[in-house]
């Protein structure tokens, strides 16, 4: 296979996941919901040591879009994916660098001199996962880093941009710099809703970015949070997808919205004008629940497989199916990981 040319450039928050199997007591102690993603506040900061000391937690590479970048590179030819974010000058940062290098992802981190690398506490209970993130250095990403000539050259050379909605809490100007580049040169800008709290509490930031979004990814609870904060007046996932697909856009390219729904079919809406949309449904690759290790990173793996399909020029349905396939592989591993030796895509 010919080498890639770093067609795919991803931006977001590099984190180290501290993942352990927890229980109701642990969730209660820190006021966490079984299946959620939040930003840590002072009362959560004991969680990380608690997980390590009392719940046999493992340290694994995380950060939603970083997981997605590794997932896309798992499928794409060598040298296809670049990942950008901010880490600290510490062992955790070195660990992330090594894991991405092993996965074949080129990283261009901003290294903060003062703050430590960000951490995400992951509490697994059954098939749920509760994510509690202390962004630390990840919150110190600066658009000036992106504008450095050697980094901006990578931006210019890329054809597809992928940004996790989680980055709306960090740097809207950095996101908009990529979005403008995509819009002005007819490239693709792909964005993920990431978590319900983004549409809920970062609505204004999301509304600044959405007009540039060519492909929006999310799950059913993020769709519901978007519908509620934007008063769409419906809870129907297909309707929500259709309305977002048709919401104002900077470029002529019709917007595509893809919502996964756990084991229910994935919904895709492609804007068709007059508030209409082509709706497609794609079934998931079901596996027995005894085969599931944990669901941390399932959505990121979906996005990685999906992006690999889009970068390779596959159809929307095939790209969704590749996403489902990679998610199926990832939930059988510990955390947001992919099996080695590498497996090849088989249609679901
Ligand atoms: C800003 N926040 C809250 C976050 C995250 C995040 N990645 C970026 N920003 N909160 C959790 N994650 C990551 O999501 C992955 C699972 O989808 C975790 O690190 C985890 O690997």
Tab-separated table of C-alpha atoms and ligand atoms in Angstrom:
chain	number	residue	atom	x	y	z
A	1	UNK	CA	0.000	0.000	0.000
A	2	UNK	CA	1.357	3.456	-0.904
A	3	UNK	CA	2.221	5.624	2.078
A	4	UNK	CA	-0.225	8.343	3.070
A	5	UNK	CA	0.497	12.060	2.973
A	6	UNK	CA	-0.932	12.954	6.359
A	7	UNK	CA	-4.312	13.663	4.787
A	8	UNK	CA	-6.057	13.534	8.162
A	9	UNK	CA	-5.269	16.085	10.860
A	10	UNK	CA	-6.904	15.789	14.291
A	11	UNK	CA	-6.993	18.306	17.135
A	12	UNK	CA	-8.130	17.931	20.734
A	13	UNK	CA	-7.124	17.103	24.289
A	14	UNK	CA	-4.404	14.477	24.869
A	15	UNK	CA	-5.184	12.654	28.108
A	16	UNK	CA	-3.947	9.652	29.978
A	17	UNK	CA	-6.832	7.443	31.101
A	18	UNK	CA	-6.696	6.043	34.628
A	19	UNK	CA	-9.211	3.245	34.261
A	20	UNK	CA	-10.514	0.874	36.919
A	21	UNK	CA	-13.537	-1.294	37.523
A	22	UNK	CA	-15.546	0.597	40.124
A	23	UNK	CA	-18.811	0.206	41.964
A	24	UNK	CA	-21.848	2.185	43.065
A	25	UNK	CA	-19.980	3.308	46.187
A	26	UNK	CA	-17.175	4.909	44.171
A	27	UNK	CA	-19.607	6.671	41.815
A	28	UNK	CA	-21.539	7.968	44.809
A	29	UNK	CA	-18.424	9.145	46.639
A	30	UNK	CA	-17.554	11.505	43.774
A	31	UNK	CA	-21.114	12.263	42.659
A	32	UNK	CA	-20.599	10.594	39.250
A	33	UNK	CA	-23.250	9.142	36.941
A	34	UNK	CA	-22.610	5.605	35.645
A	35	UNK	CA	-22.436	6.724	32.005
A	36	UNK	CA	-21.256	10.297	31.624
A	37	UNK	CA	-18.318	12.560	30.801
A	38	UNK	CA	-17.556	15.625	32.911
A	39	UNK	CA	-14.797	18.099	33.703
A	40	UNK	CA	-13.308	17.505	37.146
A	41	UNK	CA	-13.924	20.044	39.896
A	42	UNK	CA	-12.011	20.244	43.165
A	43	UNK	CA	-14.174	17.562	44.809
A	44	UNK	CA	-13.184	15.068	42.091
A	45	UNK	CA	-9.414	15.377	42.366
A	46	UNK	CA	-9.068	12.481	44.826
A	47	UNK	CA	-10.586	10.094	42.268
A	48	UNK	CA	-7.319	9.465	40.397
A	49	UNK	CA	-5.345	8.194	43.390
A	50	UNK	CA	-8.420	6.372	44.672
A	51	UNK	CA	-8.667	4.492	41.348
A	52	UNK	CA	-4.967	3.596	41.403
A	53	UNK	CA	-4.768	2.627	45.073
A	54	UNK	CA	-8.111	0.920	45.618
A	55	UNK	CA	-9.420	-0.153	42.225
A	56	UNK	CA	-6.316	-1.561	40.546
A	57	UNK	CA	-6.606	1.080	37.807
A	58	UNK	CA	-4.536	0.816	34.632
A	59	UNK	CA	-2.921	3.723	32.778
A	60	UNK	CA	-3.900	3.771	29.118
A	61	UNK	CA	-3.798	6.311	26.300
A	62	UNK	CA	-6.973	8.365	26.109
A	63	UNK	CA	-8.237	11.716	24.923
A	64	UNK	CA	-11.211	11.181	22.637
A	65	UNK	CA	-9.802	12.483	19.334
A	66	UNK	CA	-6.389	10.974	20.079
A	67	UNK	CA	-8.154	7.593	20.335
A	68	UNK	CA	-9.902	8.379	17.051
A	69	UNK	CA	-6.614	9.323	15.356
A	70	UNK	CA	-5.089	5.995	16.436
A	71	UNK	CA	-8.220	4.235	15.196
A	72	UNK	CA	-8.134	5.873	11.766
A	73	UNK	CA	-4.410	5.156	11.424
A	74	UNK	CA	-5.097	1.498	12.328
A	75	UNK	CA	-6.862	1.226	8.973
A	76	UNK	CA	-5.200	3.848	6.746
A	77	UNK	CA	-1.808	3.464	5.005
A	78	UNK	CA	1.314	4.436	6.956
A	79	UNK	CA	1.780	8.215	7.472
A	80	UNK	CA	-1.866	9.203	7.058
A	81	UNK	CA	-2.681	10.799	10.424
A	82	UNK	CA	-1.410	13.759	12.469
A	83	UNK	CA	-2.624	14.556	15.960
A	84	UNK	CA	-2.247	17.903	17.733
A	85	UNK	CA	-2.870	18.907	21.361
A	86	UNK	CA	-1.059	20.040	24.500
A	87	UNK	CA	0.757	17.845	27.040
A	88	UNK	CA	3.026	18.544	30.039
A	89	UNK	CA	6.776	17.938	30.365
A	90	UNK	CA	6.367	14.675	32.265
A	91	UNK	CA	6.239	10.892	32.195
A	92	UNK	CA	2.522	10.767	31.285
A	93	UNK	CA	3.215	12.980	28.264
A	94	UNK	CA	6.082	10.704	27.197
A	95	UNK	CA	3.768	7.698	27.534
A	96	UNK	CA	1.208	9.290	25.208
A	97	UNK	CA	3.928	10.134	22.677
A	98	UNK	CA	5.154	6.524	22.685
A	99	UNK	CA	1.694	5.015	22.321
A	100	UNK	CA	0.855	7.279	19.364
A	101	UNK	CA	4.236	6.568	17.749
A	102	UNK	CA	3.604	2.807	18.081
A	103	UNK	CA	0.169	3.317	16.501
A	104	UNK	CA	1.813	5.181	13.592
A	105	UNK	CA	0.199	8.527	14.465
A	106	UNK	CA	2.441	11.564	14.004
A	107	UNK	CA	2.041	13.820	17.050
A	108	UNK	CA	2.781	17.531	17.135
A	109	UNK	CA	2.215	18.387	20.769
A	110	UNK	CA	2.533	21.794	22.336
A	111	UNK	CA	4.490	21.095	25.517
A	112	UNK	CA	3.469	23.214	28.470
A	113	UNK	CA	6.347	24.008	30.823
A	114	UNK	CA	4.235	24.247	33.955
A	115	UNK	CA	1.128	22.101	33.856
A	116	UNK	CA	1.096	18.298	34.030
A	117	UNK	CA	-0.360	16.138	31.248
A	118	UNK	CA	-4.153	15.850	31.529
A	119	UNK	CA	-5.809	12.827	33.112
A	120	UNK	CA	-9.177	11.188	32.724
A	121	UNK	CA	-10.507	9.006	35.548
A	122	UNK	CA	-12.526	6.173	34.014
A	123	UNK	CA	-14.872	4.259	36.303
A	124	UNK	CA	-16.167	1.098	34.656
A	125	UNK	CA	-19.401	-0.420	36.018
A	126	UNK	CA	-20.792	-3.179	33.779
A	127	UNK	CA	-21.064	-1.804	30.241
A	128	UNK	CA	-21.104	1.792	31.473
A	129	UNK	CA	-18.171	4.142	31.795
A	130	UNK	CA	-17.960	7.368	33.747
A	131	UNK	CA	-15.285	9.817	32.564
A	132	UNK	CA	-13.962	12.555	34.818
A	133	UNK	CA	-11.328	14.764	33.215
A	134	UNK	CA	-8.692	16.996	34.743
A	135	UNK	CA	-7.517	18.747	31.564
A	136	UNK	CA	-4.414	20.394	33.083
A	137	UNK	CA	-1.913	20.944	30.209
A	138	UNK	CA	-4.532	19.971	27.600
A	139	UNK	CA	-6.330	23.185	28.538
A	140	UNK	CA	-3.249	25.230	27.634
A	141	UNK	CA	-3.366	24.565	23.887
A	142	UNK	CA	-2.744	27.817	22.009
A	143	UNK	CA	-3.692	28.720	18.430
A	144	UNK	CA	-0.195	30.244	18.062
A	145	UNK	CA	1.151	26.679	18.164
A	146	UNK	CA	-0.989	25.791	15.143
A	147	UNK	CA	0.247	28.887	13.313
A	148	UNK	CA	3.953	28.001	13.619
A	149	UNK	CA	5.194	27.572	10.030
A	150	UNK	CA	6.156	23.888	10.349
A	151	UNK	CA	2.803	23.002	11.952
A	152	UNK	CA	0.750	25.166	9.619
A	153	UNK	CA	2.429	23.390	6.689
A	154	UNK	CA	0.925	20.128	7.999
A	155	UNK	CA	-2.455	21.866	8.256
A	156	UNK	CA	-2.181	23.059	4.661
A	157	UNK	CA	-1.152	19.627	3.423
A	158	UNK	CA	-4.080	17.867	5.141
A	159	UNK	CA	-7.349	17.284	3.316
A	160	UNK	CA	-9.557	16.243	6.217
A	161	UNK	CA	-9.789	17.818	9.656
A	162	UNK	CA	-11.249	16.142	12.696
A	163	UNK	CA	-11.893	18.028	15.916
A	164	UNK	CA	-13.517	16.657	19.043
A	165	UNK	CA	-16.224	18.856	20.542
A	166	UNK	CA	-14.360	18.536	23.828
A	167	UNK	CA	-11.898	21.061	22.419
A	168	UNK	CA	-14.638	23.725	22.569
A	169	UNK	CA	-13.754	23.985	26.256
A	170	UNK	CA	-10.131	24.776	25.327
A	171	UNK	CA	-9.590	26.849	22.166
A	172	UNK	CA	-12.362	27.957	19.803
A	173	UNK	CA	-9.839	30.085	17.816
A	174	UNK	CA	-7.706	26.998	17.074
A	175	UNK	CA	-10.798	25.092	15.924
A	176	UNK	CA	-11.909	27.996	13.747
A	177	UNK	CA	-8.461	28.260	12.146
A	178	UNK	CA	-8.832	24.663	10.883
A	179	UNK	CA	-12.484	25.219	9.976
A	180	UNK	CA	-11.641	28.319	7.902
A	181	UNK	CA	-8.839	26.462	6.133
A	182	UNK	CA	-11.267	23.661	5.240
A	183	UNK	CA	-14.018	26.038	4.101
A	184	UNK	CA	-11.731	28.214	1.976
A	185	UNK	CA	-10.076	25.283	0.171
A	186	UNK	CA	-13.043	22.920	-0.195
A	187	UNK	CA	-11.646	20.359	2.255
A	188	UNK	CA	-13.699	18.385	4.801
A	189	UNK	CA	-14.239	19.518	8.365
A	190	UNK	CA	-15.509	16.749	10.628
A	191	UNK	CA	-16.628	17.469	14.184
A	192	UNK	CA	-17.858	15.371	17.094
A	193	UNK	CA	-20.431	16.449	19.698
A	194	UNK	CA	-18.334	14.467	22.229
A	195	UNK	CA	-20.595	14.620	25.316
A	196	UNK	CA	-23.991	15.967	26.400
A	197	UNK	CA	-22.358	18.714	28.508
A	198	UNK	CA	-20.838	20.267	25.383
A	199	UNK	CA	-24.190	21.075	23.726
A	200	UNK	CA	-25.591	21.987	27.140
A	201	UNK	CA	-22.913	24.267	28.579
A	202	UNK	CA	-20.797	25.214	25.535
A	203	UNK	CA	-23.703	26.065	23.249
A	204	UNK	CA	-22.362	29.444	22.091
A	205	UNK	CA	-18.975	27.962	21.237
A	206	UNK	CA	-20.662	25.078	19.385
A	207	UNK	CA	-22.839	27.517	17.450
A	208	UNK	CA	-19.718	29.392	16.305
A	209	UNK	CA	-18.213	26.215	14.865
A	210	UNK	CA	-21.249	24.354	13.482
A	211	UNK	CA	-21.627	26.500	10.313
A	212	UNK	CA	-18.254	25.117	9.168
A	213	UNK	CA	-19.035	21.488	9.936
A	214	UNK	CA	-19.347	19.209	6.883
A	215	UNK	CA	-19.832	16.022	8.882
A	216	UNK	CA	-21.122	15.994	12.453
A	217	UNK	CA	-20.767	12.851	14.570
A	218	UNK	CA	-22.429	12.065	17.890
A	219	UNK	CA	-24.514	9.601	19.835
A	220	UNK	CA	-28.135	9.541	20.907
A	221	UNK	CA	-27.627	11.293	24.249
A	222	UNK	CA	-25.588	14.071	22.628
A	223	UNK	CA	-28.327	14.451	19.988
A	224	UNK	CA	-30.889	14.795	22.796
A	225	UNK	CA	-28.746	17.377	24.618
A	226	UNK	CA	-28.360	19.364	21.391
A	227	UNK	CA	-32.111	19.263	20.726
A	228	UNK	CA	-32.836	20.454	24.238
A	229	UNK	CA	-30.323	23.316	24.348
A	230	UNK	CA	-31.346	24.467	20.872
A	231	UNK	CA	-35.073	24.021	21.582
A	232	UNK	CA	-35.589	21.896	18.480
A	233	UNK	CA	-38.926	20.699	19.878
A	234	UNK	CA	-38.325	17.024	19.117
A	235	UNK	CA	-36.675	14.040	20.782
A	236	UNK	CA	-36.699	11.913	17.631
A	237	UNK	CA	-33.089	11.176	16.656
A	238	UNK	CA	-33.829	11.161	12.900
A	239	UNK	CA	-35.639	14.503	13.157
A	240	UNK	CA	-32.782	16.008	15.175
A	241	UNK	CA	-30.247	14.759	12.598
A	242	UNK	CA	-32.328	16.243	9.774
A	243	UNK	CA	-32.665	19.625	11.504
A	244	UNK	CA	-28.950	19.879	12.262
A	245	UNK	CA	-28.059	18.769	8.712
A	246	UNK	CA	-30.091	21.704	7.411
A	247	UNK	CA	-28.938	24.344	9.892
A	248	UNK	CA	-26.959	27.282	8.400
A	249	UNK	CA	-23.693	26.442	6.708
A	250	UNK	CA	-20.754	28.512	5.389
A	251	UNK	CA	-20.142	26.431	2.269
A	252	UNK	CA	-22.355	24.852	-0.374
A	253	UNK	CA	-21.369	21.270	0.465
A	254	UNK	CA	-24.427	19.581	2.057
A	255	UNK	CA	-23.924	18.685	5.712
A	256	UNK	CA	-24.031	15.069	6.894
A	257	UNK	CA	-25.038	14.200	10.460
A	258	UNK	CA	-24.289	10.727	11.859
A	259	UNK	CA	-25.723	9.591	15.195
A	260	UNK	CA	-24.804	6.247	16.739
A	261	UNK	CA	-27.273	4.709	19.191
A	262	UNK	CA	-25.441	1.978	21.080
A	263	UNK	CA	-26.671	-1.352	19.735
A	264	UNK	CA	-29.525	0.300	17.794
A	265	UNK	CA	-28.936	1.268	14.154
A	266	UNK	CA	-26.785	4.296	13.330
A	267	UNK	CA	-28.742	7.134	11.720
A	268	UNK	CA	-27.286	9.357	9.003
A	269	UNK	CA	-28.944	12.436	7.540
A	270	UNK	CA	-27.589	14.186	4.444
A	271	UNK	CA	-29.049	17.668	3.882
A	272	UNK	CA	-31.091	18.006	0.715
A	273	UNK	CA	-32.403	21.581	0.934
A	274	UNK	CA	-35.882	22.776	1.924
A	275	UNK	CA	-35.248	21.261	5.340
A	276	UNK	CA	-35.276	17.798	3.831
A	277	UNK	CA	-32.615	15.143	4.155
A	278	UNK	CA	-31.753	11.701	2.868
A	279	UNK	CA	-31.934	9.410	5.864
A	280	UNK	CA	-29.940	6.196	6.077
A	281	UNK	CA	-29.835	3.524	8.769
A	282	UNK	CA	-26.883	1.197	9.269
A	283	UNK	CA	-26.967	-1.769	11.656
A	284	UNK	CA	-24.249	-2.347	14.227
A	285	UNK	CA	-21.886	-5.341	14.304
A	286	UNK	CA	-23.433	-7.156	17.240
A	287	UNK	CA	-21.286	-9.259	19.574
A	288	UNK	CA	-22.217	-11.239	22.667
A	289	UNK	CA	-22.133	-9.169	25.844
A	290	UNK	CA	-19.665	-11.676	27.347
A	291	UNK	CA	-17.174	-10.586	24.639
A	292	UNK	CA	-17.245	-6.951	25.768
A	293	UNK	CA	-14.274	-5.860	27.861
A	294	UNK	CA	-15.417	-2.257	28.400
A	295	UNK	CA	-17.105	0.477	26.353
A	296	UNK	CA	-14.537	3.224	27.083
A	297	UNK	CA	-13.599	4.635	23.669
A	298	UNK	CA	-16.322	2.857	21.669
A	299	UNK	CA	-17.535	6.134	20.152
A	300	UNK	CA	-13.971	7.244	19.427
A	301	UNK	CA	-13.267	3.961	17.656
A	302	UNK	CA	-16.446	4.406	15.607
A	303	UNK	CA	-15.249	7.875	14.590
A	304	UNK	CA	-11.788	6.481	13.708
A	305	UNK	CA	-13.164	3.768	11.450
A	306	UNK	CA	-15.655	6.172	9.915
A	307	UNK	CA	-12.927	8.733	9.160
A	308	UNK	CA	-10.693	6.084	7.611
A	309	UNK	CA	-13.577	5.259	5.258
A	310	UNK	CA	-14.161	8.909	4.385
A	311	UNK	CA	-10.438	9.548	3.791
A	312	UNK	CA	-10.298	6.487	1.512
A	313	UNK	CA	-13.258	7.819	-0.462
A	314	UNK	CA	-15.688	5.076	0.600
A	315	UNK	CA	-19.458	5.689	0.562
A	316	UNK	CA	-21.251	7.023	3.622
A	317	UNK	CA	-22.796	3.603	4.394
A	318	UNK	CA	-19.460	1.800	4.051
A	319	UNK	CA	-17.693	4.411	6.198
A	320	UNK	CA	-20.329	3.939	8.930
A	321	UNK	CA	-19.916	0.182	8.658
A	322	UNK	CA	-16.122	0.481	9.042
A	323	UNK	CA	-16.804	2.608	12.132
A	324	UNK	CA	-19.078	-0.091	13.554
A	325	UNK	CA	-16.460	-2.721	12.822
A	326	UNK	CA	-13.679	-0.805	14.599
A	327	UNK	CA	-15.954	-0.055	17.582
A	328	UNK	CA	-16.683	-3.794	17.838
A	329	UNK	CA	-12.939	-4.527	17.959
A	330	UNK	CA	-12.215	-1.769	20.485
A	331	UNK	CA	-14.865	-2.780	23.041
A	332	UNK	CA	-13.183	-6.189	23.253
A	333	UNK	CA	-9.922	-4.526	24.384
A	334	UNK	CA	-8.976	-2.746	27.609
A	335	UNK	CA	-10.015	0.909	27.198
A	336	UNK	CA	-9.655	2.815	23.917
A	337	UNK	CA	-7.333	0.301	22.241
A	338	UNK	CA	-7.230	-1.749	19.050
A	339	UNK	CA	-6.149	-5.378	18.670
A	340	UNK	CA	-2.708	-6.471	17.527
A	341	UNK	CA	-1.896	-8.190	15.265
A	342	UNK	CA	-3.982	-5.895	13.103
A	343	UNK	CA	-7.245	-7.227	11.760
A	344	UNK	CA	-8.716	-6.347	8.385
A	345	UNK	CA	-12.170	-4.906	7.850
A	346	UNK	CA	-15.013	-7.257	7.122
A	347	UNK	CA	-18.448	-5.958	6.219
A	348	UNK	CA	-21.081	-6.333	8.951
B	1	LIG	C1	-12.738	18.062	27.881
B	1	LIG	N1	-12.982	16.659	28.183
B	1	LIG	C2	-13.921	16.404	29.229
B	1	LIG	C3	-12.360	15.650	27.454
B	1	LIG	C4	-12.546	14.276	27.731
B	1	LIG	C5	-11.927	13.347	26.873
B	1	LIG	N2	-11.180	13.699	25.828
B	1	LIG	C6	-11.024	15.009	25.626
B	1	LIG	N3	-11.588	15.972	26.404
B	1	LIG	N4	-13.206	13.570	28.678
B	1	LIG	C7	-13.016	12.271	28.416
B	1	LIG	N5	-12.235	12.137	27.336
B	1	LIG	C8	-11.744	10.903	26.710
B	1	LIG	O1	-12.816	10.229	26.137
B	1	LIG	C9	-12.352	8.912	25.873
B	1	LIG	C10	-13.519	7.973	25.738
B	1	LIG	O2	-14.360	8.366	24.735
B	1	LIG	C11	-11.124	9.914	27.672
B	1	LIG	O3	-9.750	10.171	27.830
B	1	LIG	C12	-11.405	8.574	26.999
B	1	LIG	O4	-10.243	7.994	26.467
